[in-house]
Amino acid sequence: MVATSTLKTKSNECISELVERRYDQVCIEKELDFWDHCLTEPQMNADVTEDRSCQQLAKMFENCLSRSKKTTLHCSSVLVPEKLTRRIAREVLRLASCEPCGLRGCVLFIHLELNKGCKQLERIVYDATVVPTFELTLVFKQDGTAWPSLRDFFFMGTCFAPTFKPVLKLSPGFRLVKKKLYSSSAGTVVEEC
C-alpha cells in the first residue's frame, strides 16, 4: 500500500455519499478536520493517537470498576484516586509499545488485591480479531490506611449482609505483570507503581 497526499479528504462527493448513508455531516467534517490536522503535523499525530488510546484505556478501567462494584466487590461505590486510571493506561501503553501487534495483541486481566487475597474483576481482550501476543495482569490495591467512617459502623450488621462494604477505597499504587505469549525465552516483567 502506498500513501499519497493527492487525496482530497473533504471532497463534496465523498461527504455527500456518507450523508446519503445516514452519517452525520457535522461528525464527518470534524473527523476529517482532525485527520487533516494530524497529516500536517506528523509528531502531533502520534501524540494525539497515544492520548486518545490513553483516554480509552482509562475509561475502560473505570467501566470495569463500575461493573464490578455490585457483582464482584459487593460495595455501593469505589473511590479511585485522581488520575490513577490515566497513570495505569500510560504504563499499559508503554509496555505494549514494544510488542509486535502493540495494544491490539493484549489480553488484560484485572484484579483487586484485598486483605484476604486477590479477586479477578474482568478479562479484557483489546482486539478479538488479533491473536494475543502478550498478557497483562493489572492488580489494583485496596487502601488499607483508610479509617472506616462512623456511618460504616452503624451499617454493620443492621441492614446489609456481612459481605457488603458500603465504600471501597483504592490505593494510588498498582501492579502490572507482563507475560509474553509468543516467545519461550522471554520472562515475566513485574512492575510495581
PDB file of C-alpha atoms in Angstrom:
ATOM      1  CA  MET A   1       0.000   0.000   0.000  1.00  0.00           C
ATOM      2  CA  VAL A   2       1.311   3.425  -0.930  1.00  0.00           C
ATOM      3  CA  ALA A   3       0.070   6.598   0.720  1.00  0.00           C
ATOM      4  CA  THR A   4      -0.010   9.800  -1.283  1.00  0.00           C
ATOM      5  CA  SER A   5      -1.051  13.320  -0.456  1.00  0.00           C
ATOM      6  CA  THR A   6      -3.176  13.757  -3.586  1.00  0.00           C
ATOM      7  CA  LEU A   7      -6.366  12.542  -1.922  1.00  0.00           C
ATOM      8  CA  LYS A   8      -8.832  15.335  -1.179  1.00  0.00           C
ATOM      9  CA  THR A   9     -10.364  14.359   2.119  1.00  0.00           C
ATOM     10  CA  LYS A  10     -13.132  16.920   2.042  1.00  0.00           C
ATOM     11  CA  SER A  11     -14.433  16.332  -1.465  1.00  0.00           C
ATOM     12  CA  ASN A  12     -18.130  17.056  -1.754  1.00  0.00           C
ATOM     13  CA  GLU A  13     -18.796  13.695  -3.442  1.00  0.00           C
ATOM     14  CA  CYS A  14     -17.228  11.820  -0.529  1.00  0.00           C
ATOM     15  CA  ILE A  15     -19.173  13.751   2.114  1.00  0.00           C
ATOM     16  CA  SER A  16     -22.474  13.576   0.225  1.00  0.00           C
ATOM     17  CA  GLU A  17     -22.056   9.804  -0.225  1.00  0.00           C
ATOM     18  CA  LEU A  18     -21.550   9.376   3.523  1.00  0.00           C
ATOM     19  CA  VAL A  19     -24.505  11.667   4.298  1.00  0.00           C
ATOM     20  CA  GLU A  20     -26.677   9.546   1.971  1.00  0.00           C
ATOM     21  CA  ARG A  21     -25.666   6.529   4.069  1.00  0.00           C
ATOM     22  CA  ARG A  22     -27.124   8.409   7.068  1.00  0.00           C
ATOM     23  CA  TYR A  23     -23.846   9.533   8.652  1.00  0.00           C
ATOM     24  CA  ASP A  24     -23.960  12.847  10.493  1.00  0.00           C
ATOM     25  CA  GLN A  25     -22.346  15.537   8.314  1.00  0.00           C
ATOM     26  CA  VAL A  26     -21.014  17.578  11.251  1.00  0.00           C
ATOM     27  CA  CYS A  27     -19.404  14.471  12.719  1.00  0.00           C
ATOM     28  CA  ILE A  28     -17.832  13.597   9.349  1.00  0.00           C
ATOM     29  CA  GLU A  29     -16.385  17.090   8.922  1.00  0.00           C
ATOM     30  CA  LYS A  30     -14.939  17.123  12.472  1.00  0.00           C
ATOM     31  CA  GLU A  31     -13.318  13.744  11.887  1.00  0.00           C
ATOM     32  CA  LEU A  32     -11.845  14.896   8.569  1.00  0.00           C
ATOM     33  CA  ASP A  33     -10.559  18.116  10.179  1.00  0.00           C
ATOM     34  CA  PHE A  34      -8.876  16.041  12.880  1.00  0.00           C
ATOM     35  CA  TRP A  35      -7.104  13.800  10.360  1.00  0.00           C
ATOM     36  CA  ASP A  36      -6.122  16.753   8.136  1.00  0.00           C
ATOM     37  CA  HIS A  37      -4.503  18.344  11.176  1.00  0.00           C
ATOM     38  CA  CYS A  38      -2.689  15.089  12.006  1.00  0.00           C
ATOM     39  CA  LEU A  39      -1.348  14.765   8.468  1.00  0.00           C
ATOM     40  CA  THR A  40       0.142  18.276   8.534  1.00  0.00           C
ATOM     41  CA  GLU A  41       1.902  17.648  11.865  1.00  0.00           C
ATOM     42  CA  PRO A  42       3.108  14.016  11.997  1.00  0.00           C
ATOM     43  CA  GLN A  43       4.602  14.265  15.502  1.00  0.00           C
ATOM     44  CA  MET A  44       1.334  15.684  16.761  1.00  0.00           C
ATOM     45  CA  ASN A  45      -0.417  12.699  15.138  1.00  0.00           C
ATOM     46  CA  ALA A  46       1.488  10.227  17.329  1.00  0.00           C
ATOM     47  CA  ASP A  47       0.830  12.286  20.462  1.00  0.00           C
ATOM     48  CA  VAL A  48      -2.894  12.662  19.732  1.00  0.00           C
ATOM     49  CA  THR A  49      -3.308   8.987  18.886  1.00  0.00           C
ATOM     50  CA  GLU A  50      -1.487   7.976  22.072  1.00  0.00           C
ATOM     51  CA  ASP A  51      -3.593  10.412  24.092  1.00  0.00           C
ATOM     52  CA  ARG A  52      -6.812   9.005  22.621  1.00  0.00           C
ATOM     53  CA  SER A  53      -5.675   5.446  23.372  1.00  0.00           C
ATOM     54  CA  CYS A  54      -4.754   6.508  26.895  1.00  0.00           C
ATOM     55  CA  GLN A  55      -8.185   8.050  27.440  1.00  0.00           C
ATOM     56  CA  GLN A  56      -9.938   4.972  26.038  1.00  0.00           C
ATOM     57  CA  LEU A  57      -7.947   2.646  28.295  1.00  0.00           C
ATOM     58  CA  ALA A  58      -8.572   4.811  31.368  1.00  0.00           C
ATOM     59  CA  LYS A  59     -12.292   4.770  30.588  1.00  0.00           C
ATOM     60  CA  MET A  60     -12.146   1.003  30.135  1.00  0.00           C
ATOM     61  CA  PHE A  61     -10.618   0.621  33.629  1.00  0.00           C
ATOM     62  CA  GLU A  62     -13.237   2.923  35.149  1.00  0.00           C
ATOM     63  CA  ASN A  63     -16.048   0.958  33.479  1.00  0.00           C
ATOM     64  CA  CYS A  64     -14.599  -2.302  34.753  1.00  0.00           C
ATOM     65  CA  LEU A  65     -14.566  -0.986  38.335  1.00  0.00           C
ATOM     66  CA  SER A  66     -18.083   0.343  37.921  1.00  0.00           C
ATOM     67  CA  ARG A  67     -19.419  -3.005  36.671  1.00  0.00           C
ATOM     68  CA  SER A  68     -17.566  -4.926  39.391  1.00  0.00           C
ATOM     69  CA  LYS A  69     -18.705  -2.905  42.381  1.00  0.00           C
ATOM     70  CA  LYS A  70     -22.071  -4.675  42.695  1.00  0.00           C
ATOM     71  CA  THR A  71     -21.274  -8.063  41.165  1.00  0.00           C
ATOM     72  CA  THR A  72     -17.796  -8.951  42.419  1.00  0.00           C
ATOM     73  CA  LEU A  73     -16.835  -6.377  45.027  1.00  0.00           C
ATOM     74  CA  HIS A  74     -20.235  -6.112  46.761  1.00  0.00           C
ATOM     75  CA  CYS A  75     -19.993  -2.431  47.591  1.00  0.00           C
ATOM     76  CA  SER A  76     -22.009   0.676  46.841  1.00  0.00           C
ATOM     77  CA  SER A  77     -19.106   2.726  45.496  1.00  0.00           C
ATOM     78  CA  VAL A  78     -15.432   2.529  44.632  1.00  0.00           C
ATOM     79  CA  LEU A  79     -13.233   5.536  45.401  1.00  0.00           C
ATOM     80  CA  VAL A  80     -10.454   5.838  42.828  1.00  0.00           C
ATOM     81  CA  PRO A  81      -7.529   8.235  43.406  1.00  0.00           C
ATOM     82  CA  GLU A  82      -7.368  11.096  40.952  1.00  0.00           C
ATOM     83  CA  LYS A  83      -5.554  10.224  37.704  1.00  0.00           C
ATOM     84  CA  LEU A  84      -4.907   6.603  38.782  1.00  0.00           C
ATOM     85  CA  THR A  85      -6.603   5.092  35.743  1.00  0.00           C
ATOM     86  CA  ARG A  86      -4.731   7.536  33.481  1.00  0.00           C
ATOM     87  CA  ARG A  87      -1.361   6.544  35.037  1.00  0.00           C
ATOM     88  CA  ILE A  88      -2.188   2.878  34.590  1.00  0.00           C
ATOM     89  CA  ALA A  89      -3.218   3.478  30.969  1.00  0.00           C
ATOM     90  CA  ARG A  90       0.116   5.196  30.242  1.00  0.00           C
ATOM     91  CA  GLU A  91       2.029   2.247  31.743  1.00  0.00           C
ATOM     92  CA  VAL A  92      -0.032  -0.259  29.751  1.00  0.00           C
ATOM     93  CA  LEU A  93       0.672   1.666  26.540  1.00  0.00           C
ATOM     94  CA  ARG A  94       4.375   1.782  27.386  1.00  0.00           C
ATOM     95  CA  LEU A  95       4.505  -1.986  27.968  1.00  0.00           C
ATOM     96  CA  ALA A  96       2.542  -2.621  24.764  1.00  0.00           C
ATOM     97  CA  SER A  97       4.707  -0.345  22.616  1.00  0.00           C
ATOM     98  CA  CYS A  98       7.461  -2.946  22.106  1.00  0.00           C
ATOM     99  CA  GLU A  99       5.062  -5.763  21.174  1.00  0.00           C
ATOM    100  CA  PRO A 100       4.578  -6.959  17.566  1.00  0.00           C
ATOM    101  CA  CYS A 101       0.867  -6.022  17.477  1.00  0.00           C
ATOM    102  CA  GLY A 102       1.015  -3.333  20.149  1.00  0.00           C
ATOM    103  CA  LEU A 103      -2.028  -2.985  22.351  1.00  0.00           C
ATOM    104  CA  ARG A 104      -4.149  -4.915  19.857  1.00  0.00           C
ATOM    105  CA  GLY A 105      -2.311  -8.125  20.834  1.00  0.00           C
ATOM    106  CA  CYS A 106      -3.074  -7.694  24.535  1.00  0.00           C
ATOM    107  CA  VAL A 107      -5.204  -9.785  26.857  1.00  0.00           C
ATOM    108  CA  LEU A 108      -5.721  -7.831  30.056  1.00  0.00           C
ATOM    109  CA  PHE A 109      -6.633  -9.448  33.370  1.00  0.00           C
ATOM    110  CA  ILE A 110      -7.861  -7.017  36.010  1.00  0.00           C
ATOM    111  CA  HIS A 111      -7.649  -7.985  39.685  1.00  0.00           C
ATOM    112  CA  LEU A 112      -8.150  -6.289  43.032  1.00  0.00           C
ATOM    113  CA  GLU A 113      -5.846  -7.115  45.919  1.00  0.00           C
ATOM    114  CA  LEU A 114      -7.875  -7.241  49.124  1.00  0.00           C
ATOM    115  CA  ASN A 115      -6.923  -8.077  52.702  1.00  0.00           C
ATOM    116  CA  LYS A 116      -7.897 -11.716  52.127  1.00  0.00           C
ATOM    117  CA  GLY A 117      -6.250 -12.190  48.721  1.00  0.00           C
ATOM    118  CA  CYS A 118      -6.930 -11.240  45.090  1.00  0.00           C
ATOM    119  CA  LYS A 119     -10.256 -11.120  43.269  1.00  0.00           C
ATOM    120  CA  GLN A 120     -10.431 -11.267  39.492  1.00  0.00           C
ATOM    121  CA  LEU A 121     -12.658  -8.465  38.238  1.00  0.00           C
ATOM    122  CA  GLU A 122     -12.520  -8.881  34.490  1.00  0.00           C
ATOM    123  CA  ARG A 123     -10.701 -10.300  31.465  1.00  0.00           C
ATOM    124  CA  ILE A 124     -10.473  -7.921  28.514  1.00  0.00           C
ATOM    125  CA  VAL A 125      -9.303  -8.820  25.029  1.00  0.00           C
ATOM    126  CA  TYR A 126      -8.406  -5.481  23.466  1.00  0.00           C
ATOM    127  CA  ASP A 127      -8.892  -6.640  19.852  1.00  0.00           C
ATOM    128  CA  ALA A 128     -10.558 -10.026  19.362  1.00  0.00           C
ATOM    129  CA  THR A 129      -9.529 -10.142  15.687  1.00  0.00           C
ATOM    130  CA  VAL A 130      -5.813 -10.309  16.595  1.00  0.00           C
ATOM    131  CA  VAL A 131      -4.090 -13.376  18.030  1.00  0.00           C
ATOM    132  CA  PRO A 132      -2.855 -12.347  21.504  1.00  0.00           C
ATOM    133  CA  THR A 133       0.911 -11.890  21.768  1.00  0.00           C
ATOM    134  CA  PHE A 134       1.099 -10.932  25.446  1.00  0.00           C
ATOM    135  CA  GLU A 135      -0.888 -10.847  28.654  1.00  0.00           C
ATOM    136  CA  LEU A 136      -1.013  -8.057  31.175  1.00  0.00           C
ATOM    137  CA  THR A 137      -2.287  -8.575  34.680  1.00  0.00           C
ATOM    138  CA  LEU A 138      -3.304  -5.364  36.403  1.00  0.00           C
ATOM    139  CA  VAL A 139      -3.686  -5.530  40.163  1.00  0.00           C
ATOM    140  CA  PHE A 140      -5.464  -2.636  41.861  1.00  0.00           C
ATOM    141  CA  LYS A 141      -4.691  -2.349  45.557  1.00  0.00           C
ATOM    142  CA  GLN A 142      -7.117  -1.591  48.343  1.00  0.00           C
ATOM    143  CA  ASP A 143      -6.199   1.374  50.518  1.00  0.00           C
ATOM    144  CA  GLY A 144      -5.616  -0.218  53.904  1.00  0.00           C
ATOM    145  CA  THR A 145      -4.769   3.045  55.652  1.00  0.00           C
ATOM    146  CA  ALA A 146      -8.266   4.467  55.414  1.00  0.00           C
ATOM    147  CA  TRP A 147     -10.228   4.509  58.664  1.00  0.00           C
ATOM    148  CA  PRO A 148     -13.815   3.362  58.400  1.00  0.00           C
ATOM    149  CA  SER A 149     -16.303   6.145  58.815  1.00  0.00           C
ATOM    150  CA  LEU A 150     -18.706   6.307  61.739  1.00  0.00           C
ATOM    151  CA  ARG A 151     -21.540   5.695  59.284  1.00  0.00           C
ATOM    152  CA  ASP A 152     -19.938   2.346  58.311  1.00  0.00           C
ATOM    153  CA  PHE A 153     -20.113   1.203  61.942  1.00  0.00           C
ATOM    154  CA  PHE A 154     -23.845   1.961  62.079  1.00  0.00           C
ATOM    155  CA  PHE A 155     -24.487  -0.070  58.923  1.00  0.00           C
ATOM    156  CA  MET A 156     -22.545  -3.120  60.093  1.00  0.00           C
ATOM    157  CA  GLY A 157     -24.889  -5.984  60.819  1.00  0.00           C
ATOM    158  CA  THR A 158     -28.088  -3.963  60.528  1.00  0.00           C
ATOM    159  CA  CYS A 159     -29.457  -3.837  57.012  1.00  0.00           C
ATOM    160  CA  PHE A 160     -26.561  -5.154  54.927  1.00  0.00           C
ATOM    161  CA  ALA A 161     -25.209  -8.645  54.520  1.00  0.00           C
ATOM    162  CA  PRO A 162     -21.880  -9.252  56.305  1.00  0.00           C
ATOM    163  CA  THR A 163     -20.028  -9.283  52.972  1.00  0.00           C
ATOM    164  CA  PHE A 164     -21.396  -5.890  51.905  1.00  0.00           C
ATOM    165  CA  LYS A 165     -18.982  -2.965  52.163  1.00  0.00           C
ATOM    166  CA  PRO A 166     -20.532   0.435  51.578  1.00  0.00           C
ATOM    167  CA  VAL A 167     -17.351   2.027  50.176  1.00  0.00           C
ATOM    168  CA  LEU A 168     -14.134   0.556  48.799  1.00  0.00           C
ATOM    169  CA  LYS A 169     -11.165   2.908  48.557  1.00  0.00           C
ATOM    170  CA  LEU A 170      -8.325   2.103  46.161  1.00  0.00           C
ATOM    171  CA  SER A 171      -4.686   2.849  46.861  1.00  0.00           C
ATOM    172  CA  PRO A 172      -2.728   5.031  44.417  1.00  0.00           C
ATOM    173  CA  GLY A 173      -0.377   2.060  43.920  1.00  0.00           C
ATOM    174  CA  PHE A 174      -0.895  -0.791  41.463  1.00  0.00           C
ATOM    175  CA  ARG A 175       0.997  -3.737  39.988  1.00  0.00           C
ATOM    176  CA  LEU A 176       1.345  -4.687  36.322  1.00  0.00           C
ATOM    177  CA  VAL A 177       2.618  -8.113  35.296  1.00  0.00           C
ATOM    178  CA  LYS A 178       3.508  -8.701  31.654  1.00  0.00           C
ATOM    179  CA  LYS A 179       3.825 -12.172  30.183  1.00  0.00           C
ATOM    180  CA  LYS A 180       4.852 -12.680  26.555  1.00  0.00           C
ATOM    181  CA  LEU A 181       2.969 -15.461  24.806  1.00  0.00           C
ATOM    182  CA  TYR A 182       4.993 -15.812  21.608  1.00  0.00           C
ATOM    183  CA  SER A 183       8.489 -16.330  22.997  1.00  0.00           C
ATOM    184  CA  SER A 184       9.630 -19.147  25.258  1.00  0.00           C
ATOM    185  CA  SER A 185      12.849 -17.315  26.159  1.00  0.00           C
ATOM    186  CA  ALA A 186      11.048 -14.181  27.315  1.00  0.00           C
ATOM    187  CA  GLY A 187      10.367 -13.953  31.009  1.00  0.00           C
ATOM    188  CA  THR A 188       7.728 -12.200  33.007  1.00  0.00           C
ATOM    189  CA  VAL A 189       8.007  -8.499  33.725  1.00  0.00           C
ATOM    190  CA  VAL A 190       6.589  -7.259  37.044  1.00  0.00           C
ATOM    191  CA  GLU A 191       6.240  -3.530  37.639  1.00  0.00           C
ATOM    192  CA  GLU A 192       5.145  -2.024  40.945  1.00  0.00           C
ATOM    193  CA  CYS A 193       3.865   1.530  40.702  1.00  0.00           C
TER     194      CYS A 193
END
